[in-house]
PDB file of C-alpha atoms in Angstrom:
ATOM      1  CA  MET X   1     -44.927 -10.894 -27.051  1.00 52.00           C
ATOM      2  CA  GLN X   2     -46.095  -8.092 -24.786  1.00 49.00           C
ATOM      3  CA  ASN X   3     -42.885  -6.113 -25.464  1.00 55.00           C
ATOM      4  CA  LYS X   4     -43.417  -6.444 -29.221  1.00 53.00           C
ATOM      5  CA  SER X   5     -46.996  -5.223 -28.888  1.00 54.00           C
ATOM      6  CA  SER X   6     -45.855  -2.287 -26.767  1.00 57.00           C
ATOM      7  CA  GLY X   7     -43.230  -1.378 -29.372  1.00 57.00           C
ATOM      8  CA  ILE X   8     -45.779  -1.535 -32.186  1.00 62.00           C
ATOM      9  CA  PHE X   9     -48.169   0.732 -30.259  1.00 58.00           C
ATOM     10  CA  LYS X  10     -45.370   3.274 -29.678  1.00 58.00           C
ATOM     11  CA  ILE X  11     -44.519   3.336 -33.382  1.00 69.00           C
ATOM     12  CA  LEU X  12     -48.191   3.688 -34.281  1.00 61.00           C
ATOM     13  CA  GLY X  13     -48.503   6.492 -31.727  1.00 59.00           C
ATOM     14  CA  VAL X  14     -45.604   8.414 -33.261  1.00 57.00           C
ATOM     15  CA  ILE X  15     -46.994   7.908 -36.775  1.00 69.00           C
ATOM     16  CA  GLY X  16     -50.424   9.046 -35.586  1.00 59.00           C
ATOM     17  CA  ALA X  17     -48.942  12.163 -33.973  1.00 59.00           C
ATOM     18  CA  VAL X  18     -47.117  13.066 -37.192  1.00 59.00           C
ATOM     19  CA  ILE X  19     -50.271  12.527 -39.272  1.00 65.00           C
ATOM     20  CA  LEU X  20     -52.300  14.605 -36.800  1.00 59.00           C
ATOM     21  CA  PHE X  21     -49.743  17.409 -37.003  1.00 60.00           C
ATOM     22  CA  PHE X  22     -49.927  17.613 -40.810  1.00 62.00           C
ATOM     23  CA  VAL X  23     -53.754  17.419 -40.728  1.00 59.00           C
ATOM     24  CA  LEU X  24     -53.905  20.316 -38.246  1.00 59.00           C
ATOM     25  CA  GLN X  25     -51.377  22.267 -40.293  1.00 60.00           C
ATOM     26  CA  SER X  26     -53.512  21.816 -43.428  1.00 63.00           C
ATOM     27  CA  PHE X  27     -56.889  22.703 -41.934  1.00 60.00           C
ATOM     28  CA  PHE X  28     -55.978  24.847 -38.906  1.00 56.00           C
ATOM     29  CA  PRO X  29     -52.669  26.620 -39.671  1.00 56.00           C
ATOM     30  CA  SER X  30     -53.151  29.213 -36.929  1.00 60.00           C
ATOM     31  CA  PHE X  31     -53.830  26.523 -34.332  1.00 58.00           C
ATOM     32  CA  THR X  32     -50.703  24.646 -35.456  1.00 57.00           C
ATOM     33  CA  THR X  33     -48.586  27.781 -35.043  1.00 63.00           C
ATOM     34  CA  ILE X  34     -49.868  28.281 -31.497  1.00 63.00           C
ATOM     35  CA  PHE X  35     -49.206  24.614 -30.761  1.00 61.00           C
ATOM     36  CA  LEU X  36     -45.618  24.917 -32.001  1.00 63.00           C
ATOM     37  CA  VAL X  37     -45.027  28.059 -29.936  1.00 64.00           C
ATOM     38  CA  ILE X  38     -46.369  26.373 -26.801  1.00 71.00           C
ATOM     39  CA  ALA X  39     -44.290  23.250 -27.495  1.00 68.00           C
ATOM     40  CA  GLY X  40     -41.183  25.392 -28.058  1.00 70.00           C
ATOM     41  CA  ILE X  41     -41.726  27.258 -24.785  1.00 78.00           C
ATOM     42  CA  PHE X  42     -42.278  23.985 -22.954  1.00 74.00           C
ATOM     43  CA  LEU X  43     -39.063  22.462 -24.363  1.00 77.00           C
ATOM     44  CA  PHE X  44     -37.115  25.626 -23.505  1.00 79.00           C
ATOM     45  CA  LEU X  45     -38.362  25.556 -19.909  1.00 79.00           C
ATOM     46  CA  LEU X  46     -37.605  21.842 -19.680  1.00 79.00           C
ATOM     47  CA  VAL X  47     -34.026  22.323 -20.885  1.00 81.00           C
ATOM     48  CA  LEU X  48     -33.592  25.290 -18.525  1.00 81.00           C
ATOM     49  CA  LEU X  49     -34.859  23.213 -15.604  1.00 80.00           C
ATOM     50  CA  VAL X  50     -32.424  20.389 -16.404  1.00 80.00           C
ATOM     51  CA  LEU X  51     -29.499  22.831 -16.638  1.00 81.00           C
ATOM     52  CA  LEU X  52     -30.437  24.409 -13.305  1.00 77.00           C
ATOM     53  CA  LEU X  53     -30.644  21.003 -11.651  1.00 75.00           C
ATOM     54  CA  ILE X  54     -27.196  20.081 -12.993  1.00 77.00           C
ATOM     55  CA  TYR X  55     -25.733  23.415 -11.843  1.00 72.00           C
ATOM     56  CA  PHE X  56     -27.087  23.213  -8.294  1.00 66.00           C
ATOM     57  CA  SER X  57     -26.111  19.550  -8.040  1.00 66.00           C
ATOM     58  CA  LYS X  58     -22.495  20.364  -8.946  1.00 70.00           C
ATOM     59  CA  LYS X  59     -22.503  23.404  -6.654  1.00 62.00           C
ATOM     60  CA  GLU X  60     -23.795  21.339  -3.744  1.00 58.00           C
ATOM     61  CA  GLN X  61     -21.165  18.690  -4.396  1.00 59.00           C
ATOM     62  CA  GLY X  62     -18.439  21.349  -4.565  1.00 53.00           C
ATOM     63  CA  ASP X  63     -19.621  22.954  -1.320  1.00 49.00           C
ATOM     64  CA  LYS X  64     -19.638  19.560   0.390  1.00 54.00           C
ATOM     65  CA  THR X  65     -16.109  18.810  -0.835  1.00 55.00           C
ATOM     66  CA  SER X  66     -14.906  22.210   0.358  1.00 64.00           C
ATOM     67  CA  SER X  67     -16.597  21.712   3.725  1.00 71.00           C
ATOM     68  CA  ASP X  68     -15.029  18.266   4.143  1.00 76.00           C
ATOM     69  CA  ALA X  69     -11.591  19.651   3.249  1.00 77.00           C
ATOM     70  CA  ASN X  70     -11.943  22.466   5.795  1.00 82.00           C
ATOM     71  CA  ALA X  71     -12.979  19.978   8.478  1.00 84.00           C
ATOM     72  CA  VAL X  72      -9.951  17.759   7.759  1.00 85.00           C
ATOM     73  CA  LEU X  73      -7.554  20.718   7.887  1.00 88.00           C
ATOM     74  CA  ALA X  74      -9.129  22.091  11.068  1.00 88.00           C
ATOM     75  CA  LYS X  75      -8.651  18.739  12.798  1.00 89.00           C
ATOM     76  CA  ALA X  76      -5.030  18.591  11.657  1.00 89.00           C
ATOM     77  CA  ARG X  77      -4.359  22.154  12.902  1.00 91.00           C
ATOM     78  CA  SER X  78      -5.766  21.147  16.280  1.00 91.00           C
ATOM     79  CA  LYS X  79      -3.267  18.271  16.402  1.00 90.00           C
ATOM     80  CA  VAL X  80      -0.374  20.640  15.620  1.00 91.00           C
ATOM     81  CA  ILE X  81      -1.498  22.976  18.423  1.00 92.00           C
ATOM     82  CA  ASP X  82      -1.532  20.008  20.818  1.00 92.00           C
ATOM     83  CA  LEU X  83       1.976  19.043  19.671  1.00 91.00           C
ATOM     84  CA  ARG X  84       3.235  22.533  20.411  1.00 92.00           C
ATOM     85  CA  GLN X  85       1.776  22.351  23.925  1.00 91.00           C
ATOM     86  CA  LEU X  86       3.473  19.001  24.519  1.00 90.00           C
ATOM     87  CA  LYS X  87       6.749  20.351  23.135  1.00 88.00           C
ATOM     88  CA  ILE X  88       6.734  23.079  25.786  1.00 91.00           C
ATOM     89  CA  ARG X  89       6.395  20.464  28.531  1.00 92.00           C
ATOM     90  CA  ALA X  90       9.334  18.356  27.292  1.00 92.00           C
ATOM     91  CA  LYS X  91      12.547  18.870  29.274  1.00 91.00           C
ATOM     92  CA  ASN X  92      15.033  17.282  26.869  1.00 93.00           C
ATOM     93  CA  GLN X  93      16.380  19.938  24.492  1.00 93.00           C
ATOM     94  CA  GLN X  94      16.820  17.605  21.511  1.00 94.00           C
ATOM     95  CA  VAL X  95      13.234  16.413  21.848  1.00 92.00           C
ATOM     96  CA  ARG X  96      12.051  20.003  21.989  1.00 93.00           C
ATOM     97  CA  ASP X  97      14.141  21.077  18.997  1.00 94.00           C
ATOM     98  CA  LEU X  98      12.936  18.175  16.838  1.00 93.00           C
ATOM     99  CA  SER X  99       9.342  18.859  17.897  1.00 92.00           C
ATOM    100  CA  VAL X 100       9.705  22.510  16.862  1.00 93.00           C
ATOM    101  CA  GLU X 101      11.069  21.500  13.447  1.00 94.00           C
ATOM    102  CA  ILE X 102       8.318  18.914  12.943  1.00 92.00           C
ATOM    103  CA  CYS X 103       5.602  21.423  13.837  1.00 93.00           C
ATOM    104  CA  GLY X 104       7.128  23.869  11.367  1.00 94.00           C
ATOM    105  CA  ILE X 105       6.993  21.264   8.576  1.00 93.00           C
ATOM    106  CA  ALA X 106       3.426  20.386   9.571  1.00 92.00           C
ATOM    107  CA  ASP X 107       2.439  24.046   9.263  1.00 93.00           C
ATOM    108  CA  LYS X 108       3.931  24.203   5.757  1.00 92.00           C
ATOM    109  CA  ILE X 109       2.069  21.051   4.722  1.00 91.00           C
ATOM    110  CA  LEU X 110      -1.239  22.404   6.016  1.00 91.00           C
ATOM    111  CA  ARG X 111      -0.725  25.732   4.236  1.00 91.00           C
ATOM    112  CA  ALA X 112      -0.005  23.881   0.994  1.00 89.00           C
ATOM    113  CA  LEU X 113      -3.105  21.716   1.430  1.00 88.00           C
ATOM    114  CA  LYS X 114      -5.237  24.776   2.110  1.00 88.00           C
ATOM    115  CA  GLU X 115      -4.092  26.326  -1.172  1.00 87.00           C
ATOM    116  CA  GLN X 116      -4.569  23.028  -3.043  1.00 86.00           C
ATOM    117  CA  PRO X 117      -7.346  20.987  -1.364  1.00 85.00           C
ATOM    118  CA  LYS X 118      -7.203  18.469  -4.213  1.00 84.00           C
ATOM    119  CA  ASP X 119      -3.942  17.183  -2.681  1.00 84.00           C
ATOM    120  CA  ILE X 120      -5.599  16.249   0.621  1.00 85.00           C
ATOM    121  CA  PRO X 121      -6.215  12.602  -0.417  1.00 83.00           C
ATOM    122  CA  SER X 122      -2.505  12.185  -1.236  1.00 78.00           C
ATOM    123  CA  ALA X 123      -1.642  13.519   2.250  1.00 82.00           C
ATOM    124  CA  ARG X 124      -3.931  11.053   4.020  1.00 80.00           C
ATOM    125  CA  GLN X 125      -0.970   9.256   5.637  1.00 77.00           C
ATOM    126  CA  PHE X 126       0.256  12.523   7.129  1.00 83.00           C
ATOM    127  CA  LEU X 127      -3.178  13.597   8.341  1.00 84.00           C
ATOM    128  CA  ASN X 128      -4.472  10.277   9.632  1.00 82.00           C
ATOM    129  CA  TYR X 129      -1.290   8.608  10.899  1.00 82.00           C
ATOM    130  CA  TYR X 130       1.730  10.843  11.389  1.00 83.00           C
ATOM    131  CA  LEU X 131       0.079  13.595  13.403  1.00 87.00           C
ATOM    132  CA  PRO X 132      -2.022  11.408  15.756  1.00 87.00           C
ATOM    133  CA  THR X 133       0.841   8.934  16.277  1.00 86.00           C
ATOM    134  CA  LEU X 134       3.333  11.718  16.945  1.00 88.00           C
ATOM    135  CA  GLU X 135       0.957  13.287  19.467  1.00 89.00           C
ATOM    136  CA  SER X 136       0.592   9.942  21.243  1.00 90.00           C
ATOM    137  CA  ILE X 137       4.377   9.408  21.357  1.00 89.00           C
ATOM    138  CA  LEU X 138       5.108  12.880  22.730  1.00 91.00           C
ATOM    139  CA  LEU X 139       2.303  12.680  25.261  1.00 92.00           C
ATOM    140  CA  LYS X 140       3.575   9.382  26.695  1.00 92.00           C
ATOM    141  CA  TYR X 141       7.149  10.652  26.691  1.00 91.00           C
ATOM    142  CA  VAL X 142       6.224  13.847  28.550  1.00 92.00           C
ATOM    143  CA  GLN X 143       4.151  11.902  31.080  1.00 92.00           C
ATOM    144  CA  LEU X 144       7.058   9.517  31.775  1.00 92.00           C
ATOM    145  CA  GLU X 145       9.474  12.430  31.967  1.00 90.00           C
ATOM    146  CA  GLU X 146       7.277  14.328  34.423  1.00 91.00           C
ATOM    147  CA  GLY X 147       6.851  11.166  36.484  1.00 91.00           C
ATOM    148  CA  GLY X 148      10.616  10.647  36.708  1.00 90.00           C
ATOM    149  CA  MET X 149      10.370   7.330  34.848  1.00 89.00           C
ATOM    150  CA  ILE X 150      12.360   8.291  31.748  1.00 87.00           C
ATOM    151  CA  THR X 151      15.680   6.609  30.916  1.00 89.00           C
ATOM    152  CA  ALA X 152      18.572   7.650  28.700  1.00 90.00           C
ATOM    153  CA  GLU X 153      17.875   4.734  26.362  1.00 91.00           C
ATOM    154  CA  LEU X 154      14.207   5.636  26.028  1.00 90.00           C
ATOM    155  CA  THR X 155      15.093   9.277  25.368  1.00 90.00           C
ATOM    156  CA  GLU X 156      17.516   8.194  22.649  1.00 92.00           C
ATOM    157  CA  ASN X 157      14.824   6.040  21.072  1.00 91.00           C
ATOM    158  CA  ILE X 158      12.376   8.950  21.136  1.00 90.00           C
ATOM    159  CA  ILE X 159      14.930  11.239  19.479  1.00 92.00           C
ATOM    160  CA  THR X 160      15.571   8.651  16.745  1.00 91.00           C
ATOM    161  CA  CYS X 161      11.820   8.221  16.206  1.00 89.00           C
ATOM    162  CA  LEU X 162      11.254  11.963  15.949  1.00 90.00           C
ATOM    163  CA  GLY X 163      14.105  12.225  13.452  1.00 90.00           C
ATOM    164  CA  ASP X 164      12.498   9.543  11.282  1.00 89.00           C
ATOM    165  CA  ILE X 165       9.112  11.271  11.463  1.00 88.00           C
ATOM    166  CA  LYS X 166      10.736  14.564  10.488  1.00 90.00           C
ATOM    167  CA  ILE X 167      12.294  12.973   7.373  1.00 89.00           C
ATOM    168  CA  ALA X 168       8.979  11.334   6.448  1.00 86.00           C
ATOM    169  CA  MET X 169       7.120  14.631   6.772  1.00 87.00           C
ATOM    170  CA  GLU X 170       9.726  16.474   4.705  1.00 89.00           C
ATOM    171  CA  LYS X 171       9.175  13.913   1.940  1.00 87.00           C
ATOM    172  CA  GLN X 172       5.434  14.354   2.288  1.00 86.00           C
ATOM    173  CA  TYR X 173       5.839  18.112   1.848  1.00 88.00           C
ATOM    174  CA  ALA X 174       8.059  17.627  -1.218  1.00 86.00           C
ATOM    175  CA  ASN X 175       5.542  15.212  -2.749  1.00 84.00           C
ATOM    176  CA  LEU X 176       2.846  17.901  -2.647  1.00 83.00           C
ATOM    177  CA  PHE X 177       4.867  19.948  -5.137  1.00 79.00           C
ATOM    178  CA  GLU X 178       5.927  17.082  -7.391  1.00 72.00           C
ATOM    179  CA  ASP X 179       3.256  17.819 -10.013  1.00 60.00           C
ATOM    180  CA  ASP X 180       4.063  21.535  -9.931  1.00 53.00           C
ATOM    181  CA  LEU X 181       7.756  20.784 -10.470  1.00 49.00           C
ATOM    182  CA  LEU X 182       6.951  18.545 -13.421  1.00 50.00           C
ATOM    183  CA  ASP X 183       4.678  21.219 -14.923  1.00 54.00           C
ATOM    184  CA  LEU X 184       7.352  23.877 -14.427  1.00 51.00           C
ATOM    185  CA  SER X 185       9.995  21.671 -16.040  1.00 56.00           C
ATOM    186  CA  GLY X 186       7.754  21.064 -19.051  1.00 56.00           C
ATOM    187  CA  GLU X 187       6.925  24.748 -19.440  1.00 59.00           C
ATOM    188  CA  MET X 188      10.579  25.785 -19.166  1.00 62.00           C
ATOM    189  CA  GLU X 189      11.657  23.187 -21.710  1.00 62.00           C
ATOM    190  CA  ALA X 190       8.894  24.218 -24.124  1.00 62.00           C
ATOM    191  CA  LEU X 191       9.846  27.895 -23.776  1.00 64.00           C
ATOM    192  CA  THR X 192      13.530  27.146 -24.337  1.00 64.00           C
ATOM    193  CA  LEU X 193      12.805  25.092 -27.455  1.00 66.00           C
ATOM    194  CA  ALA X 194      10.554  27.875 -28.796  1.00 64.00           C
ATOM    195  CA  CYS X 195      13.298  30.485 -28.251  1.00 64.00           C
ATOM    196  CA  LYS X 196      15.845  28.291 -30.001  1.00 62.00           C
ATOM    197  CA  ARG X 197      13.447  27.655 -32.876  1.00 69.00           C
ATOM    198  CA  ASP X 198      12.906  31.401 -33.321  1.00 63.00           C
ATOM    199  CA  GLY X 199      16.644  32.024 -33.277  1.00 62.00           C
ATOM    200  CA  LEU X 200      16.576  33.922 -29.972  1.00 57.00           C
ATOM    201  CA  LEU X 201      18.870  31.458 -28.172  1.00 58.00           C
ATOM    202  CA  ASP X 202      21.831  29.328 -29.152  1.00 62.00           C
ATOM    203  CA  ASP X 203      23.017  26.212 -27.350  1.00 58.00           C
ATOM    204  CA  GLU X 204      25.935  28.105 -25.837  1.00 55.00           C
ATOM    205  CA  ASP X 205      23.632  30.869 -24.554  1.00 51.00           C
ATOM    206  CA  PHE X 206      21.318  28.700 -22.496  1.00 46.00           C
ATOM    207  CA  SER X 207      21.075  25.040 -21.598  1.00 47.00           C
ATOM    208  CA  PHE X 208      17.810  23.825 -20.091  1.00 44.00           C
ATOM    209  CA  GLN X 209      19.480  20.679 -18.787  1.00 46.00           C
ATOM    210  CA  ASP X 210      22.152  22.723 -16.971  1.00 49.00           C
ATOM    211  CA  VAL X 211      19.474  24.776 -15.186  1.00 44.00           C
ATOM    212  CA  MET X 212      17.451  21.742 -14.126  1.00 45.00           C
ATOM    213  CA  THR X 213      20.515  19.928 -12.739  1.00 45.00           C
ATOM    214  CA  LYS X 214      21.677  22.832 -10.604  1.00 46.00           C
TER     215      LYS X 214
END
């Protein structure tokens, strides 16, 4: 009942405002003009204020996202530096070689993520698992090696593990460019079809499928 009464009062208020406006316009045209100008200025300022709030809100969100991305990449770079230090301490040549290759792949992944921060969520496994786990494995291996507690079997297991991590990281790096490869394929196919449509290419001159399968 109270909601109905409130709705009726709102409708009556709007009707009263409209009636008042036409009364003022009839008897006080100059006052009505001033009122409209003031109302127009007020609405303009209100819209401007809303737009500014939206702009600064988006800017703040973008700055926060950029800051978070930089923090994630900085932490990952620190892990790679630690891996390089551990690699120097390792005595086994195969362990050192694999560590060098893994650090090189890690550098490429981090460079790609820096250029395309939007891909950081898809690289979460690499950032949050591969790097810390690899650091832990190498650290324990180096400590055992320096303490004279390493065995041939354990070394072989470490080499196998590092080889698996290397393959996983290579796949992670390739995945970062999967969307770009799909976009490039689509653009090349569209361009080829356009050239054929315009009579600039024949099937024997150029085959899109042949290029993509090479």
